[in-house]
Amino acid sequence: MGVLGMQVKMEILRILRNPYFVFWSLFMPILFYFIFTKIVNTGAADQSQWQAHYLMSMASFSVMGSAIMTLGIRMVQERTQGWSTFVRITPLSGSVYFFAKMSGQMVIHILSIIVIFIAGALINSVSLSLMAWIGSGLWLLIASLPFLGLGILVGTMKRVDTAAGVSNVVYMLLAITGGLWFPMDILPHFIQAIGKWLPAYNFGNGAWAIVEGKTPNLSNILILTAYLILFMIISNYIRKKQEAV
Amino acid sequence: MDSIVTLKEITKTYRAQKAVDHVSFSINKGEVVAILGSNGAGKTTTVMMMLGLLAPTHGTVQLFNKDPRSKAVREKIGAMLQEVSVMDGLKVKELLQLFRSYYPNPLTVEELINLTGLEEADLKKRTEKLSGGQKRRLGFALALAGNPDLLFFDEPTVGMDITARGRFWDTIRTFAKAGKTIIFTTHYLQEADDSAERIILFNKGAVVMDGTPQEVKQKLSKKSVSFITDDEVPLKVYEQLPKVTHVYRKRERVYLNTDDTDAVIKALIKEDYNMSHIQIEQGRLEEAFEQLVAGREVL
């Protein structure tokens, strides 16, 4: 196995063994899914459409969480504990290290999406066309990039406590204002207006469109791309500033 | 001579403070070198610059005649640093395998176990579950993973018990015999004396001595010849004697500090001063070192 393969494999193992990942990105979304499609009557007109819609919400919620929190907090940990410094004296290049981290994280996203989709199929026998399954899965994977960017931004923070606190709040706020926990219609209008410009709504909305047989809006794609670029520019700037000291 | 480490006029300034001040030295293949000094003397900063982890404000560092950050250099070095925790979420064996995959000619996991005192049972443990001592051993194993030619240890024995310490130095001696170059920092003179062939003594960011442990000890220890005399010979007269570095009187006794007590005695006898109760004092080495690192003594 090459250096990159080995590095990716270890990154994946580390995430799978992280109890926070298992709790927040697998257990919680599935539990929420069960509660809001089986126990609580949401009064949706079309039950099977709601079940598919909410499955996408929870898959988005899961992927978003592991991208922001698992990745971000781990990056801060590795830096504060001197591990990132130590890796710099090994022949492993910084770019391979970074690329492996991102690839490992993407594999985890694929895995989370598959697990949550299977949960949906088992709990509510959600049935979609093969194209819709694959299409929404691919959307969730590719459109998760801005959240990886946000995770990297969290990863530039100095202390693990700060990173954990900030990323938790950002994660929850994004999930609620993005209509991932419950449909946006029930939120106050001004929050809806803001939420439509935030990345979580645009992320979920693409997947919701796909399960309804539509294609994601161009605005969703453009807004997510803009966030990706923005997060990359900010974290690059911060990193340069930190290195200069 | 094959110079493996070359530092030329290295200075590191943090804000207005000079942590390392115009340090130059080179280290040859196969040397075991102790960088000795108190906390804050600039040892760790110097090691970090040798490893390419810190950029010197002025001056150049080369390892194997190359930039320390180049891949060719990193393949030949290993290090154990302070305040480095190990990657969590992995078992010891997995972490060792991962590290071995970085290097072209790694040691086998078995060799690493034998050299560092890790146990078979530890291999299956997650790194975050290891005790402090086991973590140190794992850190040692990671430093050796690539079978490096040049090894750096920053305060390696801090946190090691006596058995671990003994084993650590045994392994270091084996490596030194195999022609590897070893650089370690310590603030214990004893440790430097026991384990190194050469001591580079740091004080306040500068190299104040560089030589064999014998030479360093000789320079550090203040030897003296003293005697009781009734003569009213001015102290200045004794200062003119060869090899005498300092003269002082304490009660009825006159003390002549020197590196070479034999020469001083010969000179005193030749001059035929009125002397009684002549004593030679070897000076207490540890005390001299403590004074030096505490900054009370100016060299």
Coordinates of C-alpha atoms in Angstrom, one line a residue, chain B residues 4-5 21-23 65 77 104 183 187 248 274 279:
Chain B
I4 CA 26.5 16.1 9.1
V5 CA 25.2 19.1 10.9
D21 CA 22.6 34.4 19.7
H22 CA 25.2 33.8 16.9
V23 CA 25.6 30.1 17.4
N65 CA 24.7 19.6 3.3
I77 CA 16.5 11.9 10.5
P104 CA 12.4 4.0 2.3
I183 CA 22.2 14.9 19.4
H187 CA 20.0 20.1 31.8
Y248 CA 42.0 35.9 47.2
N274 CA 56.8 31.2 53.5
Q279 CA 46.1 22.2 50.3

